[in-house]
Amino acid sequence: MNDFTIIIPTYNNLELAEKAIQSVISQKDVICKIVVTDDSTDNKIDNYCKEINNENLFYYHNVPSLGAVKNWNAGLEYVDSTYTIVMHHDECMKDTFYLKQIKEKFYLGYDVIVSNIEVYIGQKRRMPHFTKFMKMFFIHHPIMLFLSNAIGPCACLTIKSEFACKFNENLHWLVDVDWYYNNCIGKKIKYCHSLYMTSTHGNTGQITNSLNIPNVLTKDAKILTYTYNDNLWIKLMLATNKIIQWFKFKFKAT
């Protein structure tokens, strides 16, 4: 059995997709299955995957396009390895021993490994929003993630495949947070502050650039309030998050 299934959902950005795929191919001392689920409207990524001709890379082109979250779930259908990562095309592993180190952490009995994140806007690295201890607190109390996403992108989560959940296809802004909560609640979690994924922001086609955050947050909060109707803490986190985002949006607009 493969050690890892790395799901890479892609959409109309060959340059970033190449970087993401190569960061997985270059991993040392692990066996990876790479699943590319492509929502692109052209064949550029398809042609690239054929050119590199890697026996561990499996490419699936969605015609017609599925849309972002359905595309992520499509990749989860092909998981057949011990551990799973969902890594969007604008993310990549920082060094070639990333997965080896993740695998070693699982030997200590953990169910979920959470790595750190470096975010780049162009060539400039963005300052972290959370300290090490804040991230550790949020990660070990997953309900807090409904207040603020202290993890970052999905790629920072590596999960034992037996526990991997699907994404809620009705959500937009909070889809990652809900996925983290369901994958982490009740699990033994390890946060690795010195292991990094990288993420490129501001690229063409980035999903969050097309969202009206206050509107989609309100819709997502309604869905999650219904989903977790008996959990007063989640309701409180969601309500507080809405207030914070409203003030951010108003401040940004002035």
Tab-separated table of C-alpha atoms in Angstrom:
chain	number	residue	atom	x	y	z
A	1	MET	CA	0.000	0.000	0.000
A	2	ASN	CA	1.132	3.549	-0.721
A	3	ASP	CA	2.094	5.696	2.249
A	4	PHE	CA	0.222	8.780	1.036
A	5	THR	CA	-2.514	9.754	-1.371
A	6	ILE	CA	-1.945	13.401	-2.308
A	7	ILE	CA	-5.034	14.917	-3.918
A	8	ILE	CA	-4.312	17.990	-6.056
A	9	PRO	CA	-7.474	19.703	-7.338
A	10	THR	CA	-6.516	22.046	-10.195
A	11	TYR	CA	-8.128	24.799	-12.242
A	12	ASN	CA	-6.641	26.781	-15.149
A	13	ASN	CA	-3.204	27.469	-13.678
A	14	LEU	CA	-0.479	25.266	-15.135
A	15	GLU	CA	2.411	27.156	-13.522
A	16	LEU	CA	1.187	26.589	-9.976
A	17	ALA	CA	-0.009	23.054	-10.739
A	18	GLU	CA	3.499	22.129	-11.961
A	19	LYS	CA	5.034	23.457	-8.756
A	20	ALA	CA	2.557	21.546	-6.588
A	21	ILE	CA	2.990	18.268	-8.482
A	22	GLN	CA	6.782	18.479	-8.549
A	23	SER	CA	6.912	19.170	-4.810
A	24	VAL	CA	5.235	15.789	-4.270
A	25	ILE	CA	7.250	13.881	-6.889
A	26	SER	CA	10.475	15.108	-5.252
A	27	GLN	CA	9.615	13.652	-1.820
A	28	LYS	CA	12.209	11.231	-0.444
A	29	ASP	CA	11.790	7.865	1.305
A	30	VAL	CA	8.009	7.608	0.948
A	31	ILE	CA	5.630	6.092	-1.608
A	32	CYS	CA	3.006	8.515	-2.896
A	33	LYS	CA	-0.032	8.253	-5.087
A	34	ILE	CA	-0.753	11.639	-6.705
A	35	VAL	CA	-4.352	12.248	-7.769
A	36	VAL	CA	-4.927	15.310	-9.959
A	37	THR	CA	-8.615	16.165	-10.341
A	38	ASP	CA	-8.757	18.920	-12.939
A	39	ASP	CA	-11.622	21.380	-13.404
A	40	SER	CA	-9.750	23.315	-16.090
A	41	THR	CA	-11.422	24.574	-19.241
A	42	ASP	CA	-8.322	23.695	-21.309
A	43	ASN	CA	-5.928	20.745	-21.673
A	44	LYS	CA	-2.714	22.354	-20.423
A	45	ILE	CA	-2.527	20.441	-17.136
A	46	ASP	CA	-3.660	17.258	-18.879
A	47	ASN	CA	-0.815	17.579	-21.399
A	48	TYR	CA	1.705	18.328	-18.650
A	49	CYS	CA	0.726	15.203	-16.702
A	50	LYS	CA	1.113	13.109	-19.848
A	51	GLU	CA	4.547	14.639	-20.531
A	52	ILE	CA	6.030	13.818	-17.135
A	53	ASN	CA	4.712	10.235	-17.453
A	54	ASN	CA	4.957	9.364	-13.751
A	55	GLU	CA	3.484	5.968	-12.877
A	56	ASN	CA	2.311	7.259	-9.486
A	57	LEU	CA	0.378	10.184	-10.961
A	58	PHE	CA	-3.289	9.672	-11.851
A	59	TYR	CA	-5.030	12.437	-13.800
A	60	TYR	CA	-8.797	12.964	-14.052
A	61	HIS	CA	-10.299	15.754	-16.143
A	62	ASN	CA	-13.824	16.798	-15.147
A	63	VAL	CA	-16.008	17.528	-18.171
A	64	PRO	CA	-18.036	19.525	-17.458
A	65	SER	CA	-16.294	21.189	-14.512
A	66	LEU	CA	-17.594	20.126	-11.110
A	67	GLY	CA	-16.943	23.340	-9.182
A	68	ALA	CA	-14.394	23.753	-6.403
A	69	VAL	CA	-15.723	21.716	-3.472
A	70	LYS	CA	-17.150	18.888	-5.585
A	71	ASN	CA	-13.759	18.652	-7.269
A	72	TRP	CA	-12.066	18.249	-3.886
A	73	ASN	CA	-14.479	15.462	-2.955
A	74	ALA	CA	-13.920	13.800	-6.318
A	75	GLY	CA	-10.268	13.362	-5.389
A	76	LEU	CA	-11.182	11.763	-2.063
A	77	GLU	CA	-12.913	8.978	-3.997
A	78	TYR	CA	-9.493	7.714	-5.150
A	79	VAL	CA	-7.832	7.419	-1.730
A	80	ASP	CA	-6.279	4.005	-1.171
A	81	SER	CA	-3.220	4.842	0.944
A	82	THR	CA	-2.483	4.965	4.654
A	83	TYR	CA	-2.518	8.770	4.896
A	84	THR	CA	-4.316	11.493	2.941
A	85	ILE	CA	-3.570	15.126	2.047
A	86	VAL	CA	-5.744	17.494	0.000
A	87	MET	CA	-3.345	20.028	-1.511
A	88	HIS	CA	-4.712	22.734	-3.802
A	89	HIS	CA	-2.716	23.737	-6.884
A	90	ASP	CA	-1.475	26.958	-5.220
A	91	GLU	CA	0.174	25.018	-2.385
A	92	CYS	CA	3.321	22.914	-2.225
A	93	MET	CA	5.623	21.114	0.182
A	94	LYS	CA	8.561	23.248	1.265
A	95	ASP	CA	11.264	20.566	1.341
A	96	THR	CA	11.863	17.072	-0.002
A	97	PHE	CA	11.649	15.324	3.391
A	98	TYR	CA	8.300	16.825	4.368
A	99	LEU	CA	6.315	13.599	3.969
A	100	LYS	CA	9.015	11.437	5.547
A	101	GLN	CA	8.849	13.570	8.678
A	102	ILE	CA	5.046	13.483	8.668
A	103	LYS	CA	5.111	9.690	8.383
A	104	GLU	CA	7.503	9.429	11.336
A	105	LYS	CA	5.093	11.472	13.493
A	106	PHE	CA	2.292	9.001	12.767
A	107	TYR	CA	4.440	6.189	14.207
A	108	LEU	CA	3.964	7.889	17.591
A	109	GLY	CA	0.263	7.076	17.506
A	110	TYR	CA	-1.326	10.259	16.142
A	111	ASP	CA	-4.424	10.326	13.926
A	112	VAL	CA	-3.916	13.789	12.420
A	113	ILE	CA	-0.730	15.780	11.798
A	114	VAL	CA	-0.986	19.549	11.307
A	115	SER	CA	1.946	21.419	9.755
A	116	ASN	CA	2.770	25.119	9.648
A	117	ILE	CA	2.176	27.410	6.663
A	118	GLU	CA	4.142	30.063	4.791
A	119	VAL	CA	1.944	32.366	2.724
A	120	TYR	CA	3.422	34.320	-0.184
A	121	ILE	CA	1.848	37.223	-2.006
A	122	GLY	CA	3.969	37.382	-5.119
A	123	GLN	CA	7.550	37.006	-3.855
A	124	LYS	CA	6.833	38.525	-0.452
A	125	ARG	CA	6.148	36.339	2.559
A	126	ARG	CA	3.145	37.417	4.606
A	127	MET	CA	3.561	37.769	8.342
A	128	PRO	CA	1.857	34.948	10.299
A	129	HIS	CA	-1.503	35.766	11.858
A	130	PHE	CA	-1.119	33.312	14.738
A	131	THR	CA	1.671	32.523	17.182
A	132	LYS	CA	2.788	28.938	17.777
A	133	PHE	CA	0.875	28.719	21.046
A	134	MET	CA	-2.302	30.223	19.580
A	135	LYS	CA	-2.225	27.663	16.766
A	136	MET	CA	-1.655	24.822	19.209
A	137	PHE	CA	-4.612	25.950	21.334
A	138	PHE	CA	-6.978	26.228	18.356
A	139	ILE	CA	-5.853	22.918	16.844
A	140	HIS	CA	-6.307	21.009	20.102
A	141	HIS	CA	-9.692	22.675	20.625
A	142	PRO	CA	-11.157	22.286	17.091
A	143	ILE	CA	-14.383	24.069	17.990
A	144	MET	CA	-12.327	27.290	18.137
A	145	LEU	CA	-11.694	26.996	14.392
A	146	PHE	CA	-15.249	28.204	13.789
A	147	LEU	CA	-14.102	31.483	15.321
A	148	SER	CA	-11.002	31.769	13.148
A	149	ASN	CA	-9.086	29.460	10.825
A	150	ALA	CA	-5.780	29.088	12.656
A	151	ILE	CA	-4.643	26.169	10.480
A	152	GLY	CA	-4.545	27.799	7.045
A	153	PRO	CA	-5.096	25.771	3.853
A	154	CYS	CA	-6.226	22.156	3.679
A	155	ALA	CA	-2.740	20.971	2.747
A	156	CYS	CA	-1.568	21.575	6.317
A	157	LEU	CA	-3.679	18.608	7.453
A	158	THR	CA	-2.474	15.029	6.992
A	159	ILE	CA	-5.054	12.470	8.078
A	160	LYS	CA	-5.125	8.751	8.574
A	161	SER	CA	-7.186	7.769	5.554
A	162	GLU	CA	-9.613	5.708	7.622
A	163	PHE	CA	-10.768	8.952	9.282
A	164	ALA	CA	-10.828	11.235	6.215
A	165	CYS	CA	-14.188	13.014	5.811
A	166	LYS	CA	-15.777	14.569	2.745
A	167	PHE	CA	-16.201	18.337	2.393
A	168	ASN	CA	-19.664	19.864	2.840
A	169	GLU	CA	-20.548	20.920	-0.710
A	170	ASN	CA	-23.095	23.467	0.524
A	171	LEU	CA	-20.414	25.625	2.166
A	172	HIS	CA	-18.072	28.267	0.739
A	173	TRP	CA	-16.097	30.426	3.192
A	174	LEU	CA	-16.243	27.956	6.095
A	175	VAL	CA	-15.869	24.752	4.084
A	176	ASP	CA	-12.247	24.237	5.208
A	177	VAL	CA	-13.042	24.967	8.861
A	178	ASP	CA	-15.947	22.518	8.925
A	179	TRP	CA	-13.719	19.884	7.314
A	180	TYR	CA	-10.983	20.466	9.907
A	181	TYR	CA	-13.474	20.179	12.737
A	182	ASN	CA	-14.881	16.878	11.480
A	183	ASN	CA	-11.433	15.418	10.850
A	184	CYS	CA	-9.966	16.576	14.169
A	185	ILE	CA	-12.711	16.294	16.781
A	186	GLY	CA	-12.023	13.362	19.075
A	187	LYS	CA	-8.722	12.538	17.320
A	188	LYS	CA	-5.142	12.464	18.611
A	189	ILE	CA	-3.512	15.489	16.948
A	190	LYS	CA	0.104	16.607	16.603
A	191	TYR	CA	1.059	20.143	15.552
A	192	CYS	CA	4.491	20.378	13.880
A	193	HIS	CA	5.557	24.010	13.963
A	194	SER	CA	8.813	23.393	12.070
A	195	LEU	CA	7.220	21.582	9.096
A	196	TYR	CA	5.978	23.904	6.365
A	197	MET	CA	3.595	23.934	3.479
A	198	THR	CA	3.719	27.019	1.272
A	199	SER	CA	0.749	28.806	-0.264
A	200	THR	CA	0.654	31.429	-3.017
A	201	HIS	CA	-2.046	34.084	-2.658
A	202	GLY	CA	-3.287	36.655	-5.125
A	203	ASN	CA	-3.044	34.352	-8.134
A	204	THR	CA	-5.566	34.417	-10.960
A	205	GLY	CA	-8.524	32.190	-10.198
A	206	GLN	CA	-8.020	32.078	-6.429
A	207	ILE	CA	-11.446	31.159	-5.076
A	208	THR	CA	-11.500	33.560	-2.132
A	209	ASN	CA	-10.948	36.510	-4.495
A	210	SER	CA	-14.367	35.914	-6.042
A	211	LEU	CA	-16.310	35.683	-2.785
A	212	ASN	CA	-18.311	38.373	-1.050
A	213	ILE	CA	-17.098	37.257	2.371
A	214	PRO	CA	-19.797	38.803	4.612
A	215	ASN	CA	-22.553	37.347	2.408
A	216	VAL	CA	-21.148	33.839	2.072
A	217	LEU	CA	-20.184	33.780	5.756
A	218	THR	CA	-23.788	34.586	6.691
A	219	LYS	CA	-25.070	31.778	4.444
A	220	ASP	CA	-22.475	29.311	5.734
A	221	ALA	CA	-23.231	30.216	9.347
A	222	LYS	CA	-26.925	29.468	8.791
A	223	ILE	CA	-26.090	26.052	7.332
A	224	LEU	CA	-23.703	25.196	10.157
A	225	THR	CA	-26.052	26.501	12.854
A	226	TYR	CA	-28.637	24.039	11.542
A	227	THR	CA	-26.061	21.237	11.185
A	228	TYR	CA	-24.762	21.676	14.738
A	229	ASN	CA	-28.081	22.779	16.212
A	230	ASP	CA	-27.394	21.203	19.618
A	231	ASN	CA	-23.909	22.692	20.003
A	232	LEU	CA	-24.180	26.120	21.658
A	233	TRP	CA	-20.401	26.655	21.538
A	234	ILE	CA	-20.271	26.316	17.759
A	235	LYS	CA	-23.179	28.737	17.472
A	236	LEU	CA	-21.284	31.220	19.666
A	237	MET	CA	-18.093	30.853	17.606
A	238	LEU	CA	-20.006	31.396	14.371
A	239	ALA	CA	-21.816	34.458	15.683
A	240	THR	CA	-18.553	35.991	16.900
A	241	ASN	CA	-16.841	35.215	13.592
A	242	LYS	CA	-19.616	37.016	11.705
A	243	ILE	CA	-19.137	40.123	13.848
A	244	ILE	CA	-15.346	40.076	13.350
A	245	GLN	CA	-15.635	39.663	9.580
A	246	TRP	CA	-18.258	42.422	9.383
A	247	PHE	CA	-15.887	44.868	11.083
A	248	LYS	CA	-12.983	43.749	8.859
A	249	PHE	CA	-15.079	44.267	5.751
A	250	LYS	CA	-16.251	47.717	6.888
A	251	PHE	CA	-12.723	48.764	7.845
A	252	LYS	CA	-11.354	47.579	4.493
A	253	ALA	CA	-14.071	49.486	2.632
A	254	THR	CA	-13.226	52.808	4.308
